[in-house]
mmCIF file of C-alpha atoms and ligand atoms in Angstrom:
data_model
loop_
_atom_site.group_PDB
_atom_site.id
_atom_site.type_symbol
_atom_site.label_atom_id
_atom_site.label_comp_id
_atom_site.label_asym_id
_atom_site.label_seq_id
_atom_site.Cartn_x
_atom_site.Cartn_y
_atom_site.Cartn_z
ATOM 1 C CA MET Q 4 20.058 -97.358 75.259
ATOM 2 C CA SER Q 5 20.749 -95.164 72.268
ATOM 3 C CA GLN Q 6 18.105 -97.080 70.315
ATOM 4 C CA ALA Q 7 15.569 -96.360 73.034
ATOM 5 C CA LEU Q 8 16.562 -92.714 73.132
ATOM 6 C CA ARG Q 9 16.226 -92.463 69.376
ATOM 7 C CA GLU Q 10 12.792 -94.034 69.467
ATOM 8 C CA PHE Q 11 11.812 -91.621 72.202
ATOM 9 C CA LEU Q 12 13.054 -88.617 70.331
ATOM 10 C CA LEU Q 13 11.373 -89.576 67.098
ATOM 11 C CA LYS Q 14 8.093 -90.272 68.800
ATOM 12 C CA LYS Q 15 7.917 -87.563 71.393
ATOM 13 C CA ALA Q 16 9.615 -84.611 69.780
ATOM 14 C CA LYS Q 17 10.419 -83.674 66.248
ATOM 15 C CA LEU Q 18 14.150 -83.869 65.696
ATOM 16 C CA GLU Q 19 14.074 -80.529 63.981
ATOM 17 C CA LYS Q 20 12.739 -78.928 67.123
ATOM 18 C CA ILE Q 21 15.608 -80.239 69.188
ATOM 19 C CA PHE Q 22 18.056 -79.153 66.542
ATOM 20 C CA ASN Q 23 16.576 -75.670 66.501
ATOM 21 C CA TRP Q 24 16.646 -75.535 70.275
ATOM 22 C CA GLY Q 25 20.351 -76.285 70.131
ATOM 23 C CA VAL Q 26 21.028 -73.688 67.473
ATOM 24 C CA ARG Q 27 18.980 -71.132 69.323
ATOM 25 C CA TRP Q 28 21.011 -71.233 72.465
ATOM 26 C CA SER Q 29 24.405 -71.271 70.835
ATOM 27 C CA LEU Q 30 24.580 -68.260 68.578
ATOM 28 C CA TRP Q 31 28.234 -67.442 68.262
ATOM 29 C CA PRO Q 32 28.710 -64.195 66.376
ATOM 30 C CA VAL Q 33 31.806 -63.268 64.419
ATOM 31 C CA HIS Q 34 32.728 -59.701 65.098
ATOM 32 C CA LEU Q 35 32.955 -57.796 61.883
ATOM 33 C CA VAL Q 36 33.851 -54.517 63.522
ATOM 34 C CA THR Q 37 34.043 -52.135 60.608
ATOM 35 C CA SER Q 38 33.004 -48.973 62.434
ATOM 36 C CA CYS Q 39 31.960 -47.352 65.670
ATOM 37 C CA CYS Q 40 29.029 -49.738 66.278
ATOM 38 C CA GLY Q 41 31.576 -52.329 67.453
ATOM 39 C CA VAL Q 42 31.904 -50.471 70.729
ATOM 40 C CA GLU Q 43 28.294 -51.210 71.579
ATOM 41 C CA VAL Q 44 28.761 -54.906 70.896
ATOM 42 C CA ALA Q 45 31.647 -55.000 73.325
ATOM 43 C CA HIS Q 46 29.230 -53.472 75.781
ATOM 44 C CA THR Q 47 26.569 -56.054 74.992
ATOM 45 C CA SER Q 48 28.755 -59.008 75.786
ATOM 46 C CA GLY Q 49 30.257 -57.374 78.867
ATOM 47 C CA PRO Q 50 28.954 -58.073 82.343
ATOM 48 C CA GLY Q 51 26.444 -55.212 82.288
ATOM 49 C CA PHE Q 52 24.161 -56.654 79.643
ATOM 50 C CA ASP Q 53 25.666 -60.134 79.539
ATOM 51 C CA ALA Q 54 24.387 -61.410 76.211
ATOM 52 C CA GLU Q 55 25.705 -64.854 77.115
ATOM 53 C CA ARG Q 56 22.433 -65.368 78.961
ATOM 54 C CA TRP Q 57 20.926 -65.830 75.480
ATOM 55 C CA GLY Q 58 23.753 -68.049 74.325
ATOM 56 C CA VAL Q 59 25.568 -65.258 72.493
ATOM 57 C CA LEU Q 60 29.283 -65.799 72.821
ATOM 58 C CA PRO Q 61 31.457 -63.489 70.720
ATOM 59 C CA PHE Q 62 34.003 -65.556 68.877
ATOM 60 C CA HIS Q 63 36.934 -64.753 66.713
ATOM 61 C CA THR Q 64 37.058 -67.317 63.915
ATOM 62 C CA MET Q 65 34.332 -67.569 61.348
ATOM 63 C CA ARG Q 66 34.729 -71.293 60.722
ATOM 64 C CA GLN Q 67 33.547 -72.094 64.233
ATOM 65 C CA SER Q 68 30.718 -69.600 64.476
ATOM 66 C CA ASN Q 69 27.296 -69.208 62.961
ATOM 67 C CA VAL Q 70 26.264 -65.541 63.172
ATOM 68 C CA ILE Q 71 27.804 -62.495 61.544
ATOM 69 C CA LEU Q 72 27.178 -59.253 63.359
ATOM 70 C CA VAL Q 73 27.889 -56.624 60.732
ATOM 71 C CA GLU Q 74 28.857 -53.753 62.978
ATOM 72 C CA GLY Q 75 28.671 -50.611 60.951
ATOM 73 C CA THR Q 76 29.669 -49.274 57.592
ATOM 74 C CA ILE Q 77 30.560 -51.720 54.842
ATOM 75 C CA THR Q 78 32.767 -50.242 52.159
ATOM 76 C CA ARG Q 79 33.214 -51.845 48.791
ATOM 77 C CA LYS Q 80 36.542 -53.293 49.818
ATOM 78 C CA MET Q 81 35.083 -54.710 53.031
ATOM 79 C CA ALA Q 82 32.060 -56.128 51.203
ATOM 80 C CA LYS Q 83 34.370 -58.649 49.542
ATOM 81 C CA VAL Q 84 35.669 -59.686 52.962
ATOM 82 C CA LEU Q 85 32.106 -59.947 54.261
ATOM 83 C CA LYS Q 86 31.124 -62.221 51.391
ATOM 84 C CA MET Q 87 34.200 -64.377 51.965
ATOM 85 C CA VAL Q 88 33.549 -64.644 55.690
ATOM 86 C CA TYR Q 89 29.940 -65.560 54.994
ATOM 87 C CA GLU Q 90 30.897 -68.291 52.563
ATOM 88 C CA GLN Q 91 33.367 -69.785 55.016
ATOM 89 C CA MET Q 92 30.851 -70.232 57.810
ATOM 90 C CA PRO Q 93 29.138 -73.590 58.346
ATOM 91 C CA GLU Q 94 25.356 -73.919 58.016
ATOM 92 C CA PRO Q 95 23.079 -72.822 59.632
ATOM 93 C CA LYS Q 96 24.235 -69.232 59.495
ATOM 94 C CA PHE Q 97 22.611 -65.910 60.181
ATOM 95 C CA VAL Q 98 23.433 -62.275 59.474
ATOM 96 C CA LEU Q 99 22.544 -59.335 61.684
ATOM 97 C CA ALA Q 100 22.909 -55.872 60.155
ATOM 98 C CA MET Q 101 23.641 -53.482 62.965
ATOM 99 C CA GLY Q 102 23.311 -49.721 62.758
ATOM 100 C CA ALA Q 103 21.996 -47.253 60.230
ATOM 101 C CA CYS Q 104 25.139 -47.668 58.133
ATOM 102 C CA ALA Q 105 24.649 -51.380 57.621
ATOM 103 C CA VAL Q 106 20.909 -51.048 57.080
ATOM 104 C CA ARG Q 107 20.806 -48.268 54.507
ATOM 105 C CA GLY Q 108 24.150 -46.516 54.301
ATOM 106 C CA GLY Q 109 23.501 -44.311 57.323
ATOM 107 C CA LEU Q 110 25.215 -40.970 57.203
ATOM 108 C CA PHE Q 111 27.338 -42.175 54.307
ATOM 109 C CA TRP Q 112 24.236 -42.682 52.156
ATOM 110 C CA ASN Q 113 25.606 -40.803 49.138
ATOM 111 C CA SER Q 114 29.174 -42.005 49.375
ATOM 112 C CA TYR Q 115 31.138 -43.361 46.443
ATOM 113 C CA HIS Q 116 32.401 -46.307 48.474
ATOM 114 C CA VAL Q 117 29.671 -47.587 50.819
ATOM 115 C CA VAL Q 118 27.352 -50.505 50.033
ATOM 116 C CA GLN Q 119 24.208 -51.776 51.645
ATOM 117 C CA VAL Q 120 24.683 -55.088 53.444
ATOM 118 C CA ASP Q 121 21.651 -56.842 51.990
ATOM 119 C CA THR Q 122 23.031 -56.444 48.488
ATOM 120 C CA VAL Q 123 25.983 -58.601 49.568
ATOM 121 C CA VAL Q 124 24.585 -61.249 51.926
ATOM 122 C CA PRO Q 125 21.035 -62.152 53.035
ATOM 123 C CA VAL Q 126 20.195 -60.345 56.273
ATOM 124 C CA ASP Q 127 18.026 -61.920 58.992
ATOM 125 C CA VAL Q 128 17.558 -59.092 61.465
ATOM 126 C CA TYR Q 129 18.106 -55.368 61.086
ATOM 127 C CA ILE Q 130 19.013 -53.303 64.131
ATOM 128 C CA ALA Q 131 18.174 -49.603 63.832
ATOM 129 C CA GLY Q 132 20.038 -46.829 65.568
ATOM 130 C CA CYS Q 133 23.247 -44.874 65.321
ATOM 131 C CA PRO Q 134 24.667 -46.610 67.266
ATOM 132 C CA PRO Q 135 22.045 -49.093 68.492
ATOM 133 C CA THR Q 136 21.991 -49.522 72.245
ATOM 134 C CA PRO Q 137 23.053 -52.841 73.783
ATOM 135 C CA GLU Q 138 19.392 -53.450 74.606
ATOM 136 C CA ALA Q 139 18.593 -53.219 70.895
ATOM 137 C CA VAL Q 140 21.296 -55.774 70.101
ATOM 138 C CA VAL Q 141 19.930 -58.139 72.729
ATOM 139 C CA ARG Q 142 16.431 -57.590 71.330
ATOM 140 C CA ALA Q 143 17.719 -58.480 67.881
ATOM 141 C CA PHE Q 144 19.127 -61.725 69.232
ATOM 142 C CA ILE Q 145 15.771 -62.535 70.814
ATOM 143 C CA MET Q 146 14.111 -61.792 67.475
ATOM 144 C CA LEU Q 147 16.568 -64.208 65.908
ATOM 145 C CA HIS Q 148 15.588 -66.789 68.551
ATOM 146 C CA ASN Q 149 11.959 -66.362 67.553
ATOM 147 C CA LYS Q 150 12.854 -66.646 63.913
ATOM 148 C CA ILE Q 151 14.689 -69.920 64.482
ATOM 149 C CA LYS Q 152 11.750 -71.111 66.544
ATOM 150 C CA GLY Q 153 9.562 -70.461 63.533
ATOM 151 C CA LYS Q 154 7.732 -67.440 64.891
ATOM 152 C CA PRO Q 155 9.326 -64.429 63.230
ATOM 153 C CA GLY Q 156 7.908 -61.037 63.979
ATOM 154 C CA PRO Q 157 8.490 -57.828 65.837
ATOM 155 C CA PHE Q 158 9.776 -58.181 69.340
ATOM 156 C CA ILE Q 159 7.528 -55.426 70.640
ATOM 157 C CA GLU Q 160 3.859 -55.737 69.769
ATOM 158 C CA PRO Q 161 2.290 -52.482 68.598
ATOM 159 C CA SER Q 162 0.199 -50.815 71.276
ATOM 160 C CA LYS Q 163 -3.505 -51.554 70.986
ATOM 161 C CA VAL Q 164 -4.633 -48.897 73.471
ATOM 162 C CA ASP Q 165 -6.543 -46.044 71.882
ATOM 163 C CA LEU Q 166 -4.973 -42.832 73.163
ATOM 164 C CA THR Q 167 -6.871 -40.365 70.958
ATOM 165 C CA PRO Q 168 -9.209 -39.092 73.711
ATOM 166 C CA TYR Q 169 -6.206 -38.095 75.817
ATOM 167 C CA LEU Q 170 -4.211 -36.366 73.081
ATOM 168 C CA PRO Q 171 -4.622 -32.767 71.859
ATOM 169 C CA PRO Q 172 -6.548 -32.499 68.596
ATOM 170 C CA PRO Q 173 -4.414 -32.688 65.479
ATOM 171 C CA PRO Q 174 -3.624 -29.364 63.774
ATOM 172 C CA LYS Q 175 -5.804 -28.333 60.885
ATOM 173 C CA PRO Q 176 -4.182 -28.938 57.505
ATOM 174 C CA ALA Q 177 -2.631 -25.767 56.165
ATOM 175 C CA ALA Q 178 -3.912 -24.183 52.966
ATOM 176 C CA PRO Q 179 -2.062 -25.615 49.960
ATOM 177 C CA ARG Q 180 0.858 -23.479 48.933
ATOM 178 C CA PRO Q 181 1.062 -22.196 45.348
ATOM 179 C CA ALA Q 182 3.273 -24.310 43.147
ATOM 180 C CA PRO Q 183 6.819 -22.931 42.789
ATOM 181 C CA GLN Q 184 7.481 -20.975 39.661
ATOM 182 C CA GLN Q 185 9.395 -22.946 37.081
ATOM 183 C CA THR Q 186 12.522 -21.002 36.161
ATOM 184 C CA ALA Q 187 14.963 -21.864 33.447
ATOM 185 C CA GLN Q 188 17.743 -24.030 34.867
ATOM 186 C CA PRO Q 189 21.325 -23.144 33.946
ATOM 187 C CA ALA Q 190 22.645 -25.612 31.428
ATOM 188 C CA SER Q 191 25.765 -26.678 33.298
ATOM 189 C CA GLY Q 192 25.417 -28.372 36.667
ATOM 190 C CA MET J 11 26.438 -13.282 36.739
ATOM 191 C CA SER J 12 29.920 -13.266 38.137
ATOM 192 C CA ALA J 13 30.795 -15.875 40.747
ATOM 193 C CA LYS J 14 32.408 -14.361 43.806
ATOM 194 C CA THR J 15 35.989 -15.539 44.069
ATOM 195 C CA PRO J 16 36.493 -17.369 47.349
ATOM 196 C CA PRO J 17 39.611 -16.350 49.257
ATOM 197 C CA LYS J 18 42.441 -18.856 48.968
ATOM 198 C CA CYS J 19 43.892 -17.753 52.279
ATOM 199 C CA PRO J 20 42.139 -16.379 55.376
ATOM 200 C CA PRO J 21 42.229 -12.568 55.903
ATOM 201 C CA GLU J 22 45.576 -10.970 56.663
ATOM 202 C CA GLY J 23 46.712 -10.404 60.187
ATOM 203 C CA ASP J 24 49.743 -10.254 62.378
ATOM 204 C CA HIS J 25 51.371 -13.412 63.659
ATOM 205 C CA LEU J 26 54.464 -14.144 65.683
ATOM 206 C CA LEU J 27 55.826 -16.642 63.201
ATOM 207 C CA LEU J 28 55.353 -14.372 60.196
ATOM 208 C CA ALA J 29 58.727 -12.628 60.104
ATOM 209 C CA LYS J 30 60.594 -15.907 60.610
ATOM 210 C CA ILE J 31 58.631 -17.695 57.912
ATOM 211 C CA LYS J 32 59.059 -14.871 55.407
ATOM 212 C CA GLN J 33 62.768 -14.934 56.022
ATOM 213 C CA ALA J 34 62.975 -18.730 55.753
ATOM 214 C CA ILE J 35 60.994 -19.263 52.566
ATOM 215 C CA GLY J 36 62.174 -16.138 50.799
ATOM 216 C CA PRO J 37 60.959 -15.584 47.218
ATOM 217 C CA ALA J 38 58.413 -18.433 47.306
ATOM 218 C CA TYR J 39 56.168 -16.294 49.527
ATOM 219 C CA LEU J 40 53.044 -14.882 47.825
ATOM 220 C CA ALA J 41 50.528 -13.939 50.522
ATOM 221 C CA HIS J 42 49.549 -14.800 54.058
ATOM 222 C CA GLY J 43 46.594 -14.872 56.416
ATOM 223 C CA VAL J 44 45.569 -15.919 59.899
ATOM 224 C CA THR J 45 42.897 -18.572 60.398
ATOM 225 C CA PRO J 46 40.117 -18.017 62.977
ATOM 226 C CA GLU J 47 41.985 -20.415 65.294
ATOM 227 C CA GLY J 48 45.067 -18.169 65.173
ATOM 228 C CA HIS J 49 47.269 -20.272 62.912
ATOM 229 C CA LEU J 50 49.400 -18.743 60.217
ATOM 230 C CA CYS J 51 48.531 -19.586 56.628
ATOM 231 C CA VAL J 52 50.975 -18.824 53.814
ATOM 232 C CA MET J 53 50.386 -18.964 50.089
ATOM 233 C CA VAL J 54 53.496 -20.092 48.211
ATOM 234 C CA GLN J 55 54.552 -20.749 44.623
ATOM 235 C CA ALA J 56 53.784 -24.275 43.475
ATOM 236 C CA ASP J 57 57.160 -24.924 41.829
ATOM 237 C CA LYS J 58 59.052 -23.970 45.000
ATOM 238 C CA ILE J 59 57.205 -26.337 47.329
ATOM 239 C CA ARG J 60 60.267 -28.504 48.000
ATOM 240 C CA GLU J 61 62.373 -25.503 49.043
ATOM 241 C CA VAL J 62 59.523 -24.359 51.281
ATOM 242 C CA ALA J 63 59.273 -27.804 52.876
ATOM 243 C CA SER J 64 63.017 -27.899 53.573
ATOM 244 C CA ALA J 65 62.901 -24.386 55.039
ATOM 245 C CA VAL J 66 59.939 -25.298 57.226
ATOM 246 C CA LYS J 67 61.737 -28.420 58.380
ATOM 247 C CA SER J 68 64.827 -26.450 59.361
ATOM 248 C CA MET J 69 62.589 -24.107 61.385
ATOM 249 C CA GLY J 70 61.616 -27.015 63.659
ATOM 250 C CA PHE J 71 58.382 -28.352 62.186
ATOM 251 C CA ASP J 72 58.861 -32.115 62.139
ATOM 252 C CA HIS J 73 55.752 -33.657 60.603
ATOM 253 C CA VAL J 74 52.938 -33.068 58.128
ATOM 254 C CA LEU J 75 49.716 -33.196 60.058
ATOM 255 C CA SER J 76 47.486 -33.066 57.034
ATOM 256 C CA LEU J 77 47.730 -32.760 53.286
ATOM 257 C CA SER J 78 44.620 -32.141 51.303
ATOM 258 C CA ALA J 79 43.291 -30.328 48.309
ATOM 259 C CA ILE J 80 40.378 -28.047 47.509
ATOM 260 C CA ASP J 81 38.761 -28.259 44.110
ATOM 261 C CA TYR J 82 37.904 -24.841 42.648
ATOM 262 C CA MET J 83 36.180 -26.172 39.569
ATOM 263 C CA ALA J 84 34.929 -22.849 38.199
ATOM 264 C CA GLU J 85 38.397 -21.330 38.376
ATOM 265 C CA LYS J 86 40.018 -24.487 36.999
ATOM 266 C CA LYS J 87 42.511 -24.926 39.816
ATOM 267 C CA PHE J 88 43.298 -27.014 42.856
ATOM 268 C CA VAL J 89 44.538 -25.495 46.084
ATOM 269 C CA VAL J 90 46.810 -28.001 47.817
ATOM 270 C CA THR J 91 46.981 -27.445 51.569
ATOM 271 C CA TYR J 92 49.822 -28.683 53.717
ATOM 272 C CA ILE J 93 49.577 -28.389 57.494
ATOM 273 C CA PHE J 94 52.843 -28.656 59.384
ATOM 274 C CA ALA J 95 53.170 -29.184 63.118
ATOM 275 C CA SER J 96 55.864 -29.955 65.620
ATOM 276 C CA TYR J 97 56.170 -32.501 68.409
ATOM 277 C CA LEU J 98 59.593 -31.598 69.676
ATOM 278 C CA SER J 99 60.185 -27.880 69.414
ATOM 279 C CA PRO J 100 58.931 -26.128 72.596
ATOM 280 C CA GLU J 101 58.398 -22.705 71.001
ATOM 281 C CA LEU J 102 56.273 -24.223 68.193
ATOM 282 C CA LYS J 103 53.973 -26.090 70.563
ATOM 283 C CA GLY J 104 50.345 -25.422 69.708
ATOM 284 C CA GLN J 105 51.289 -23.878 66.370
ATOM 285 C CA LEU J 106 50.062 -25.213 63.075
ATOM 286 C CA LEU J 107 51.478 -23.827 59.874
ATOM 287 C CA HIS J 108 49.183 -23.929 56.855
ATOM 288 C CA VAL J 109 50.980 -23.773 53.524
ATOM 289 C CA ARG J 110 48.807 -23.451 50.445
ATOM 290 C CA THR J 111 49.646 -23.543 46.794
ATOM 291 C CA GLU J 112 47.662 -23.382 43.573
ATOM 292 C CA ILE J 113 48.018 -25.777 40.663
ATOM 293 C CA PRO J 114 46.065 -25.889 37.386
ATOM 294 C CA ARG J 115 43.160 -28.331 37.257
ATOM 295 C CA ASP J 116 43.793 -29.740 33.795
ATOM 296 C CA ASN J 117 47.418 -30.685 34.550
ATOM 297 C CA PRO J 118 47.563 -31.224 38.314
ATOM 298 C CA LYS J 119 51.218 -31.932 39.054
ATOM 299 C CA ILE J 120 53.292 -30.939 42.043
ATOM 300 C CA ALA J 121 56.570 -32.121 43.486
ATOM 301 C CA SER J 122 56.411 -34.715 46.247
ATOM 302 C CA ILE J 123 57.754 -33.819 49.687
ATOM 303 C CA ALA J 124 57.616 -37.408 50.938
ATOM 304 C CA ASP J 125 61.420 -37.671 51.191
ATOM 305 C CA ILE J 126 61.634 -34.503 53.297
ATOM 306 C CA PHE J 127 58.667 -35.323 55.510
ATOM 307 C CA PRO J 128 58.038 -39.115 55.524
ATOM 308 C CA SER J 129 54.644 -38.557 57.126
ATOM 309 C CA ALA J 130 53.466 -36.909 53.898
ATOM 310 C CA ASP J 131 53.754 -40.171 51.960
ATOM 311 C CA TYR J 132 50.384 -41.701 52.823
ATOM 312 C CA GLU J 133 48.687 -38.317 52.610
ATOM 313 C CA GLU J 134 50.019 -37.840 49.102
ATOM 314 C CA ARG J 135 48.828 -41.261 48.035
ATOM 315 C CA GLU J 136 45.360 -40.527 49.390
ATOM 316 C CA CYS J 137 45.268 -37.112 47.775
ATOM 317 C CA HIS J 138 46.312 -38.681 44.478
ATOM 318 C CA GLU J 139 43.441 -41.175 44.647
ATOM 319 C CA MET J 140 40.801 -38.700 45.688
ATOM 320 C CA PHE J 141 41.730 -35.740 43.484
ATOM 321 C CA GLY J 142 44.002 -37.142 40.815
ATOM 322 C CA ILE J 143 46.894 -34.853 41.705
ATOM 323 C CA TRP J 144 50.185 -36.301 40.558
ATOM 324 C CA PHE J 145 52.932 -35.928 43.166
ATOM 325 C CA GLU J 146 56.122 -36.169 41.130
ATOM 326 C CA GLY J 147 58.725 -38.222 42.938
ATOM 327 C CA ASN J 148 56.375 -40.335 45.021
ATOM 328 C CA THR J 149 56.766 -43.910 43.792
ATOM 329 C CA HIS J 150 53.182 -44.922 44.533
ATOM 330 C CA MET J 151 51.473 -42.649 42.041
ATOM 331 C CA GLY J 152 49.049 -44.374 39.696
ATOM 332 C CA LYS J 153 48.289 -47.201 42.107
ATOM 333 C CA ARG J 154 45.232 -47.772 44.245
ATOM 334 C CA PHE J 155 45.864 -47.504 47.970
ATOM 335 C CA LEU J 156 42.539 -46.885 49.701
ATOM 336 C CA LEU J 157 39.934 -47.296 46.980
ATOM 337 C CA ASP J 158 38.531 -50.589 45.807
ATOM 338 C CA PRO J 159 40.235 -51.574 42.522
ATOM 339 C CA ASP J 160 36.842 -52.053 40.812
ATOM 340 C CA CYS J 161 35.192 -48.834 41.844
ATOM 341 C CA CYS J 162 35.334 -45.292 40.510
ATOM 342 C CA ILE J 163 36.367 -46.347 37.030
ATOM 343 C CA ASP J 164 34.974 -44.764 33.882
ATOM 344 C CA GLU J 165 33.029 -47.510 32.131
ATOM 345 C CA LYS J 166 33.693 -46.232 28.630
ATOM 346 C CA THR J 167 37.369 -45.371 28.770
ATOM 347 C CA GLY J 168 38.498 -47.578 31.690
ATOM 348 C CA LYS J 169 40.320 -44.663 33.268
ATOM 349 C CA PRO J 170 40.110 -44.034 36.999
ATOM 350 C CA LEU J 171 37.737 -41.358 38.264
ATOM 351 C CA TYR J 172 38.531 -39.209 41.270
ATOM 352 C CA PRO J 173 35.689 -39.222 43.787
ATOM 353 C CA LEU J 174 36.373 -36.001 45.653
ATOM 354 C CA ARG J 175 36.456 -33.831 42.545
ATOM 355 C CA LYS J 176 33.426 -31.617 42.216
ATOM 356 C CA ASP J 177 32.401 -33.092 38.872
ATOM 357 C CA PHE J 178 32.330 -36.694 40.125
ATOM 358 C CA LYS J 179 28.854 -38.225 39.948
ATOM 359 C CA VAL J 180 28.146 -40.716 42.736
ATOM 360 C CA PRO J 181 26.866 -43.903 41.112
ATOM 361 C CA ASP J 182 23.501 -45.101 42.386
ATOM 362 C CA TRP J 183 24.031 -48.402 44.147
ATOM 363 C CA GLY J 184 20.516 -48.523 45.533
ATOM 364 C CA LEU J 185 21.375 -46.495 48.604
ATOM 365 C CA MET J 186 19.671 -43.327 47.478
ATOM 366 C CA GLY J 187 15.970 -42.650 47.648
HETATM 367 S S1 SF4 O 17 25.369 -46.576 62.455
HETATM 368 FE FE1 SF4 O 17 26.315 -44.828 63.509
HETATM 369 S S2 SF4 O 17 27.484 -45.774 65.183
HETATM 370 FE FE2 SF4 O 17 27.029 -47.393 63.711
HETATM 371 S S3 SF4 O 17 28.774 -47.475 62.328
HETATM 372 FE FE3 SF4 O 17 27.287 -46.100 61.393
HETATM 373 S S4 SF4 O 17 27.889 -44.062 62.105
HETATM 374 FE FE4 SF4 O 17 28.902 -45.541 63.455
#
C-alpha cells in the first residue's frame, strides 16, 4: 500500500509541493513580544480575526515552531535573544518583522540601543504600521503562504485604473526659492 | 552671545506644604517654586540630600516616584530631580514633592538614598548608567543594569559612555537616513 502511495505521489505530484502545502498550513509563530505590537497579535489570533483559519497557531516554545513574529522594538540586548531563538528553531523557518520599530527603528530611529531586525536575522515579510492592524498581520501571513508556494509578491495588486480625468489638476510647481545664505557655523556643536 | 540661563526650579508661588517643608529640611533649603501642575518644587544643597530624604520620609512621603537628572552642559552641571509621593498619608494624597539639587558635571557624585527609600535603588542604577552620576553608598554603581554590556563603550579607551548626556553621539547602526 505504501509502495503504491509512494509511486502515486512521485508520479502525480512533486513531493516538494506536498511538503510546501504542509508547511503552508501549519505556520506556528513564536511570540517575541518586545513592545506594544504584541497586543495586536493577541487580537489577530482571537476569535474576531481568527488567524487559525490560515493555520497560524501561536505557540510558546521555539523548538516546536517555525515562524518568529518579531513584535516591535528590538533592543541590542533583545537582539541576542532573537538570534538565539532563531538558531534554535527547526528548518524551515520564517521571520516576520512587525511594526515600524522592527522594520526601520520606528520612533526610536535615533536611539542608542535599538537595532533593525534584518541586521540580525533574515526577514521574509515586513508588516508596516504603528501598530499594524490585525488585518495587516493576516495579510502578511497570506503573503508568506504565497512565498512558500513560490509566488512571492505584493498581496494587493496596484490599481490599473487611470483616475487622472477625475482628479483636480496638479498644482503648478512653485518658483525655485533662493539658496539659503551660508553663514559661519559655530565651532563647537 | 550670552546663553539665557534656564531656571532650575519653576517660578515661585505659594503652596500649602511650603511652611512644613521649610521647617522639616531646615538649612538645606535654597529656593522653591510651584510647577504648572501645582506641585511644590524645592532646591536643596547637594551634600545634605540624605538629611532631606529622612526629613521628607518623616513627613509621610513613603516612596520615590521618579529620580532623574538634567544635563546642563553649557553650565557644567547636572540637576538631579527626586520626586516623592505618598500612598498612605491621606493629607498628602495627590501631592508630589519635587526635590532638586545641583552637582558639578566633571565630578558627578551624590549620596545614595536607597537605604532610606528602597524604591530609589533601581532609579539610581538607571540614572548612573544613563548619566554617569555616581551615587555613593549604592552597591551597584559601576555595573551595567539596563544597557547591553557591549554598547555605549568608547572604542579607544574602553570606558563606558553615558547615552543621555548631551555630548553623546548616537552611533550609526544603519537606522538613520
Ligand atoms: S511599531 Fe508602534 S506599536 Fe509597534 S512596537 Fe513600535 S511603537 Fe509600538
